[in-house]
Every structure is written in C-alpha cells, then in structure tokens.
C-alpha cells in the first residue's frame, strides 16, 4: 500500500509516529556517523590537534547546512498544513521557494567564507597549532556546503510527503560513501585532514544527486517554472518559520565561538579536543530522540492544517513519552560506559583522563530534554513562529551562553561542563510551561 500524507489525518498515531520516527532516527544515526567517523579516524590516524581543528570547523560548515535544515523545517510546516488543507498549489509553490531560499542563502555564505576564511576560522577558535589543519578541512567542505544544504532541505520535504523511508536513504547513502572515502583518503592515501574533508565533500555531492533523482522520479510534488516566480508573501511565511531553526543554529555558532575560546583559556588544546568528542556524542547518542522529534513534526502540522486538534494533543503525548523513555536509556548507557566510549575515539592519555567525567556531566539532564525538543517543534508545526523561536533559543541563547561565561571563573573547566545540565533543566521548565498551557487551550479535548 502506497503511503500518502493523507494518512496523517486518519491513521493510528502510534504507528504513524513509528513510521516517521524510525526512518528519521536511522537517517540521523548515519548522518552523525559521518562526523563520528571523521573524528575517530582523524583522532587515531592524525592526532588530537586534528580533532581540535575539526571541532573549530564543524560549527562553521554546519551553519551552512543549517540553512537547508531551517528552510526545510520551516517550509515543511507550511507544506504539511497546505497538504492537510488540500491546497496542492500552495504545496508546490512552497517547495519551489524552499529551493530558491536555500540556494541563494548558502551561496552568499559560501562566498563570504572564501573571502574571509582566516578571520572566520580564528573567530571560531582556530588558535596556535589548530589553524593550519583547520584550513585544510575548511575549504573542501565550504564549496560542497550548498549541496548538503539542499539535500537537508529536500529531506524535510520527503517527510512532509510521508516518504520517510526515502528521506532515510537520502541520509544513509552519503554516510556510507563517506566512510568508504574516509578509509581510502586518510588511511590508504595518507591525505590526513584534507582527506577527511574531501571524503565528506563527495558525500555531500552524492546526497544532492539523490535529491534530484527523488524530485524527478518519486515526489508527488510536480514543479514547473511558474512555481519559482517569487511570491513574497509565501517567502515571508516560509522565512518566518525557517528563522526559528536558523536562529537556533546561529546561536549555536556563537556558543561555539565562546565555548572554544573558554575551553582554550581554561584548558588549552586538550580541553578543545575533549569537547570535540563530547560534541560528536551529543549529535550521535540522542539520534532516536531527535528522530521522534522529526517524525512528530509533519504529523502535528498536517493535523493542525486539517483542524484535528484532538489528534494534535494525542501525538504530543505519545511523542513525549516515547522520546523521554529513550533519553533515560541513553543516559544510563553513557553513565556506565563513558570510559569505553571515549577510548574508541583516541588514545591520547590527557584526553582519555578528562573526557569521561565531562561526558557524564554534559549529558546529566538528557532524561528530560524531550520536553524542550517536542515543545519547540510543536509551536513550529502549528505555525507559531515567535513562540517557537523564543523557546528554541532558551537553552543555548538564554541560559548556556551566560553560564559558560560566568561559571568557569569560579569552578574552572568544570564550570563549563556543569553549565550544560543546568541550561537543560532551566529550558525544560520554561518550554514545558508554555507547551502544556497551549495544549489545554486547544479545542476538542483536555490534557
């Protein structure tokens, strides 16, 4: 039986969430394997300075990718509600405008990165010995960045069309290719950090080719040139909702700048490398929780568009319970196996000594983060751009940045690690209060 977006309004919600979340989780898993593979292979075959370089460059490149994620997420909120309202003309124009916005914004960022590379790398913390390997990693990824952004945008469209399995393949295939090229370029051809960058860049190109194939052969969205004629009202609607995830990533980039400088000031190259491992684990370990969040959004958005608010309430509850249960399991595993996890990445004694306890502290509040993730996604899915923006920024912007600037003066490097769970708890309290208050106001049901 062919899966269609119409199922979002009638199907069993638990099965629908599973159908969306499992492929999204698997896709996110393989996407983060890209980053983990680079970190492990470079750490093992090049050294800890190379890991520090990757830590500096990754947030810059991810800022470009985040344009695709942001326009994909924001536009797909518009797309899901248009599909729910049976407005297929608006759905097609929405996808065309997502492509336009992603292409224009990423090309601007690419040229800015090319002309101001040294300044940008130093801004993000490339100091001392870190600068040279950081530049080797930076340039190949910079030029391939727009392709990754378009692939990320298209991935959200696939999920909005209830084609989660195609979205999963679009994340898995480039990741597998990256692993193969990593071994070839780093180990066999001994190309070091540049080899890791080249492997990742080629994987971005593969993801883009897959996206083109999907829209030509599989998508129900049929585009023509008229859909690309600028509609500023529609672009504004997409941009308003896209601004939330983009602002979140911008704040994360600012956080990365401050964090790398604080880490270098209070712990030197070693602490930057420690956080390089932790940051990869933050992206990797929580993949099933993020997968549920991704799976939740198109279902909630469709039912908002169809005005089936009782189903909206139910999918929020189901998603919160599922994501929270998984988050508890993940934290228990990290608590028990922190040393074993860290030893996979590197054999540097200084890094091995510091990282396990830091990892446990950074993940300490992970059992409750589902409330913050699902809460901000709920407001985005329902088209409430301002609330979604403010709640999305609570952790990194309102709490974590001030904490990492204040706490190290009193507690040294430990102050940086403990800032993470404190920020998590505070953001959960704020987001949870808004989420449950909003759900109580919906028609057709009670919390």
XYZ file of C-alpha atoms in Angstrom:
447
model
C 0.000 0.000 0.000
C 1.327 3.420 -1.016
C 1.986 5.749 1.908
C 0.489 9.227 1.496
C 0.340 12.383 3.579
C -3.432 11.903 3.940
C -2.704 9.044 6.348
C -1.514 11.640 8.883
C -5.126 12.696 9.450
C -6.689 9.249 9.798
C -4.102 6.611 10.703
C -3.179 5.201 14.088
C -0.940 7.825 15.691
C 1.483 5.397 17.331
C 2.007 3.580 14.040
C 2.354 6.857 12.155
C 4.951 8.112 14.617
C 6.838 4.846 14.301
C 6.631 5.043 10.509
C 8.097 8.542 10.563
C 10.450 8.340 13.539
C 12.259 5.081 12.780
C 13.500 6.123 9.314
C 14.294 9.614 10.644
C 16.257 8.103 13.555
C 18.177 5.755 11.289
C 18.938 8.614 8.920
C 20.155 10.841 11.746
C 22.234 7.947 13.057
C 24.046 7.569 9.763
C 24.404 11.321 9.377
C 26.145 11.561 12.737
C 28.261 8.532 11.836
C 29.785 10.832 9.213
C 31.029 13.138 11.938
C 31.973 10.331 14.289
C 33.947 8.581 11.547
C 35.910 11.734 10.791
C 36.619 12.241 14.482
C 37.623 8.641 15.203
C 39.737 8.141 12.085
C 41.423 11.536 12.284
C 41.980 11.098 16.019
C 43.503 7.649 15.530
C 45.471 8.337 12.348
C 46.363 12.042 12.637
C 46.143 13.114 16.309
C 44.396 15.240 18.912
C 45.326 18.546 17.230
C 43.383 17.378 14.187
C 40.335 16.681 16.377
C 40.627 20.204 17.758
C 40.702 21.512 14.166
C 37.545 19.573 13.291
C 35.902 20.999 16.409
C 36.596 24.522 15.157
C 35.487 23.961 11.555
C 32.370 21.838 12.131
C 30.128 24.617 13.508
C 31.046 26.889 10.579
C 30.115 24.272 7.981
C 27.083 23.198 9.967
C 25.912 26.818 9.885
C 25.647 26.476 6.102
C 23.914 23.112 6.397
C 21.563 24.626 8.962
C 20.184 26.928 6.263
C 18.930 23.810 4.492
C 17.646 22.286 7.727
C 15.973 25.582 8.666
C 14.290 26.251 5.312
C 13.347 22.565 5.178
C 11.787 22.593 8.635
C 10.115 25.993 8.314
C 8.871 25.403 4.785
C 7.660 21.925 5.637
C 5.487 23.382 8.390
C 3.809 25.430 5.631
C 3.841 22.384 3.321
C 2.298 19.985 5.868
C -0.529 22.396 6.688
C -1.133 23.052 2.961
C -1.381 19.298 2.331
C -3.705 18.947 5.324
C -5.926 21.690 3.878
C -5.788 20.031 0.382
C -4.142 23.159 -1.084
C -1.799 21.424 -3.538
C -0.983 24.567 -5.495
C 0.441 26.210 -2.392
C 2.298 22.983 -1.557
C 4.097 23.017 -4.911
C 4.982 26.709 -4.689
C 6.252 26.152 -1.158
C 8.779 23.518 -2.270
C 9.987 25.726 -5.135
C 10.515 28.650 -2.781
C 12.377 26.400 -0.319
C 14.809 25.549 -3.103
C 15.268 29.201 -4.057
C 15.851 30.390 -0.496
C 18.307 27.581 0.295
C 20.362 28.155 -2.860
C 20.600 31.936 -2.520
C 21.464 31.968 1.188
C 24.091 29.206 1.019
C 25.866 30.756 -1.966
C 26.128 34.051 -0.070
C 27.627 32.231 2.918
C 29.997 30.239 0.698
C 31.484 33.351 -0.907
C 31.766 35.056 2.492
C 33.636 32.023 3.845
C 36.011 32.009 0.876
C 36.975 35.676 1.094
C 37.152 35.820 4.906
C 38.420 32.324 5.701
C 41.268 33.259 8.078
C 39.151 35.723 10.013
C 36.271 33.253 10.294
C 38.461 30.362 11.452
C 40.185 32.497 14.087
C 36.821 33.806 15.231
C 35.652 30.235 15.840
C 38.752 29.446 17.902
C 41.467 28.314 15.458
C 44.461 29.379 17.531
C 48.080 28.231 17.613
C 48.681 24.829 16.054
C 44.996 24.381 15.296
C 44.854 26.940 12.444
C 46.746 25.035 9.727
C 44.781 21.742 9.874
C 41.571 23.745 10.280
C 42.177 25.431 6.909
C 42.820 22.067 5.242
C 39.459 20.838 6.479
C 37.581 24.071 5.762
C 37.887 24.762 2.032
C 36.607 21.477 0.522
C 33.601 21.497 2.843
C 32.892 25.155 2.138
C 32.439 24.605 -1.611
C 30.331 21.472 -1.120
C 28.213 23.102 1.600
C 25.353 24.327 -0.661
C 24.836 20.762 -1.908
C 24.497 19.488 1.656
C 22.070 22.299 2.483
C 19.817 21.463 -0.483
C 19.874 17.785 0.495
C 18.864 18.687 4.059
C 16.031 20.867 2.763
C 14.785 18.097 0.483
C 14.862 15.621 3.341
C 12.210 17.619 5.207
C 10.032 17.721 2.089
C 10.205 13.930 1.795
C 8.994 13.520 5.387
C 6.192 16.043 4.829
C 5.074 13.881 1.877
C 5.099 10.828 4.207
C 8.108 9.444 2.341
C 10.244 8.948 5.434
C 11.973 5.883 4.015
C 13.234 7.884 1.034
C 14.454 10.540 3.461
C 16.262 7.825 5.410
C 18.038 6.553 2.287
C 18.998 10.130 1.452
C 20.893 10.305 4.739
C 22.271 6.757 4.821
C 23.768 6.536 1.315
C 26.040 9.605 1.605
C 27.118 8.485 5.081
C 28.184 5.058 3.835
C 30.091 6.667 0.968
C 31.814 8.992 3.414
C 33.036 6.035 5.487
C 34.479 4.343 2.393
C 36.190 7.526 1.205
C 37.494 8.208 4.729
C 39.407 4.938 4.740
C 40.623 5.474 1.170
C 41.790 9.088 1.558
C 43.017 9.067 5.176
C 44.426 5.568 5.639
C 45.303 4.294 2.170
C 46.335 7.566 0.518
C 47.564 9.212 3.759
C 45.882 12.549 2.979
C 45.246 13.429 6.631
C 42.690 16.109 7.499
C 42.305 17.147 3.849
C 41.387 13.551 3.011
C 38.624 13.602 5.629
C 37.312 16.862 4.175
C 37.420 15.516 0.619
C 35.548 12.359 1.647
C 32.814 14.372 3.350
C 32.524 16.769 0.391
C 31.990 13.901 -2.042
C 29.302 12.510 0.257
C 27.518 15.900 0.113
C 27.533 15.682 -3.696
C 26.070 12.171 -3.561
C 23.243 13.381 -1.327
C 22.412 16.144 -3.797
C 22.301 13.730 -6.737
C 19.865 11.553 -4.784
C 17.670 14.604 -4.091
C 17.446 15.421 -7.797
C 16.509 11.806 -8.566
C 13.758 11.868 -5.918
C 12.071 15.009 -7.241
C 12.253 13.793 -10.834
C 11.114 10.204 -10.238
C 9.294 9.787 -6.900
C 7.881 13.011 -5.480
C 4.190 13.838 -5.855
C 5.223 17.500 -5.889
C 5.406 18.404 -9.580
C 7.307 21.624 -10.145
C 7.361 23.909 -13.154
C 8.940 27.283 -13.843
C 5.852 29.199 -12.693
C 6.302 27.862 -9.163
C 9.671 29.626 -8.960
C 8.234 33.076 -9.694
C 8.823 34.961 -6.408
C 5.793 35.106 -4.125
C 6.943 37.407 -1.351
C 4.029 36.621 0.955
C 4.767 32.890 0.752
C 8.510 33.505 1.054
C 7.810 35.569 4.165
C 5.722 32.779 5.689
C 8.456 30.219 4.985
C 11.164 32.598 6.153
C 9.368 33.405 9.396
C 9.153 29.745 10.375
C 12.619 28.987 8.987
C 14.071 31.743 11.128
C 13.489 29.665 14.261
C 15.848 26.755 13.437
C 18.242 29.133 11.672
C 18.390 31.418 14.697
C 18.991 28.366 16.878
C 21.947 27.332 14.751
C 23.243 30.907 14.666
C 23.150 30.961 18.449
C 24.886 27.569 18.495
C 27.597 29.058 16.281
C 28.013 31.994 18.663
C 28.096 29.483 21.503
C 30.807 27.527 19.667
C 32.924 30.665 19.337
C 32.642 31.490 23.034
C 32.966 27.870 24.098
C 36.129 27.212 22.080
C 37.738 30.362 23.464
C 36.738 29.471 27.041
C 37.969 25.900 26.606
C 41.294 27.114 25.224
C 41.656 29.695 28.009
C 40.905 27.322 30.877
C 42.215 24.027 29.494
C 44.251 24.570 26.315
C 44.262 22.326 23.232
C 43.368 19.280 25.320
C 40.041 20.699 26.504
C 39.121 21.706 22.945
C 39.768 18.102 21.880
C 37.722 16.827 24.854
C 34.746 18.873 23.745
C 35.314 17.738 20.163
C 34.491 14.205 21.315
C 31.592 15.311 23.528
C 30.006 17.413 20.780
C 30.009 14.397 18.452
C 28.379 12.311 21.160
C 25.709 14.992 21.654
C 24.790 14.639 17.996
C 25.160 10.857 17.902
C 23.769 9.497 21.154
C 20.477 11.364 21.046
C 19.625 10.294 17.486
C 16.441 8.361 18.471
C 15.143 11.333 20.476
C 15.809 13.669 17.555
C 14.235 11.115 15.233
C 10.999 11.182 17.214
C 11.040 14.982 17.099
C 11.484 14.891 13.313
C 8.739 12.290 12.971
C 6.375 14.271 15.191
C 6.507 17.499 13.169
C 4.774 16.534 9.879
C 2.058 14.609 11.744
C 1.325 17.542 14.055
C 1.499 20.060 11.188
C -0.879 18.078 8.962
C -3.463 17.725 11.736
C -3.217 21.415 12.540
C -3.967 22.166 8.903
C -6.885 19.719 8.984
C -8.091 21.233 12.315
C -7.981 17.837 14.037
C -6.780 19.209 17.350
C -7.606 16.106 19.374
C -5.055 14.227 17.257
C -2.545 17.016 17.813
C -2.864 16.599 21.580
C -2.509 12.831 21.331
C 0.605 12.911 19.132
C 2.271 15.343 21.547
C 1.661 12.965 24.469
C 2.814 9.890 22.555
C 5.960 11.656 21.338
C 6.868 12.959 24.803
C 6.551 9.548 26.440
C 8.483 7.778 23.676
C 11.319 10.321 23.493
C 11.701 10.603 27.276
C 11.922 6.825 27.696
C 14.662 6.601 25.081
C 16.549 9.532 26.620
C 16.668 7.793 30.006
C 18.096 4.624 28.428
C 20.728 6.650 26.564
C 21.883 8.443 29.694
C 22.193 5.208 31.677
C 24.401 3.751 28.934
C 26.625 6.842 28.912
C 26.823 6.845 32.700
C 28.034 3.242 32.736
C 30.200 3.105 29.603
C 31.743 6.607 29.409
C 35.352 5.343 29.527
C 34.762 2.729 26.853
C 33.037 5.265 24.597
C 35.888 7.759 24.847
C 38.573 5.139 24.216
C 37.055 4.476 20.786
C 37.952 7.992 19.665
C 41.521 8.478 20.772
C 44.440 7.057 22.766
C 45.872 10.370 23.995
C 46.289 9.922 27.809
C 45.383 13.539 28.649
C 42.186 13.426 26.641
C 41.287 9.970 27.953
C 41.666 11.187 31.534
C 39.445 14.261 31.236
C 36.690 13.236 28.852
C 34.609 10.528 30.659
C 33.525 12.670 33.619
C 32.972 15.674 31.360
C 30.775 13.490 29.133
C 28.679 12.351 32.116
C 28.102 15.934 33.263
C 27.182 17.276 29.833
C 24.553 14.517 29.430
C 23.296 14.687 33.044
C 19.928 16.293 32.212
C 19.309 14.354 28.985
C 16.418 12.304 30.518
C 14.189 15.420 30.481
C 15.240 17.163 27.244
C 12.383 15.656 25.224
C 10.062 18.283 26.708
C 12.183 21.083 25.282
C 12.618 19.427 21.866
C 8.997 18.385 21.363
C 7.752 21.662 22.831
C 9.622 23.909 20.408
C 8.745 21.569 17.499
C 5.056 21.771 18.481
C 4.969 25.548 18.146
C 6.812 25.396 14.824
C 4.429 22.757 13.459
C 1.424 24.868 14.435
C 2.829 27.946 12.678
C 3.570 29.938 15.845
C 6.931 31.278 14.712
C 7.662 33.716 17.561
C 6.988 31.252 20.387
C 8.921 28.550 18.560
C 11.870 30.911 18.113
C 11.992 32.048 21.732
C 11.596 28.550 23.163
C 14.175 27.129 20.770
C 16.696 29.702 21.994
C 16.126 29.084 25.700
C 18.890 26.540 26.220
C 21.780 27.853 24.114
C 20.910 31.540 23.969
C 19.280 32.494 27.242
C 20.968 30.043 29.622
C 24.037 28.213 28.303
C 25.962 31.182 26.893
C 25.763 33.215 30.151
C 26.621 30.124 32.203
C 29.779 29.246 30.250
C 30.925 32.851 30.593
C 30.289 33.016 34.358
C 30.861 29.570 35.877
C 34.485 28.923 34.718
C 35.650 31.977 36.681
C 34.540 30.200 39.856
C 34.886 26.491 39.006
C 37.458 26.380 36.188
C 36.926 23.909 33.371
C 34.324 22.022 35.479
C 32.136 25.131 35.281
C 31.851 24.640 31.513
C 30.759 21.013 31.805
C 28.187 21.624 34.536
C 26.714 24.563 32.605
C 25.137 22.113 30.129
C 22.772 20.233 32.500
C 21.842 23.460 34.309
C 20.845 25.056 30.981
C 18.910 21.914 30.006
C 16.836 21.906 33.192
C 16.039 25.615 33.001
C 14.987 25.404 29.342
C 12.788 22.374 30.050
C 10.966 24.245 32.826
C 10.274 27.229 30.565
C 9.288 25.233 27.454
C 7.169 22.764 29.407
C 5.090 25.532 30.975
C 4.292 27.060 27.560
C 3.655 23.693 25.907
C 1.147 22.396 28.451
C -0.622 25.756 28.697
C -1.055 25.818 24.912
C -2.329 22.229 24.728
C -5.012 22.984 27.332
C -6.346 25.804 25.122
C -6.860 23.593 22.071
C -10.456 22.636 21.190
C -11.675 19.019 21.101
C -10.119 17.653 24.210
C -8.406 18.095 27.509
C -4.896 17.332 28.602
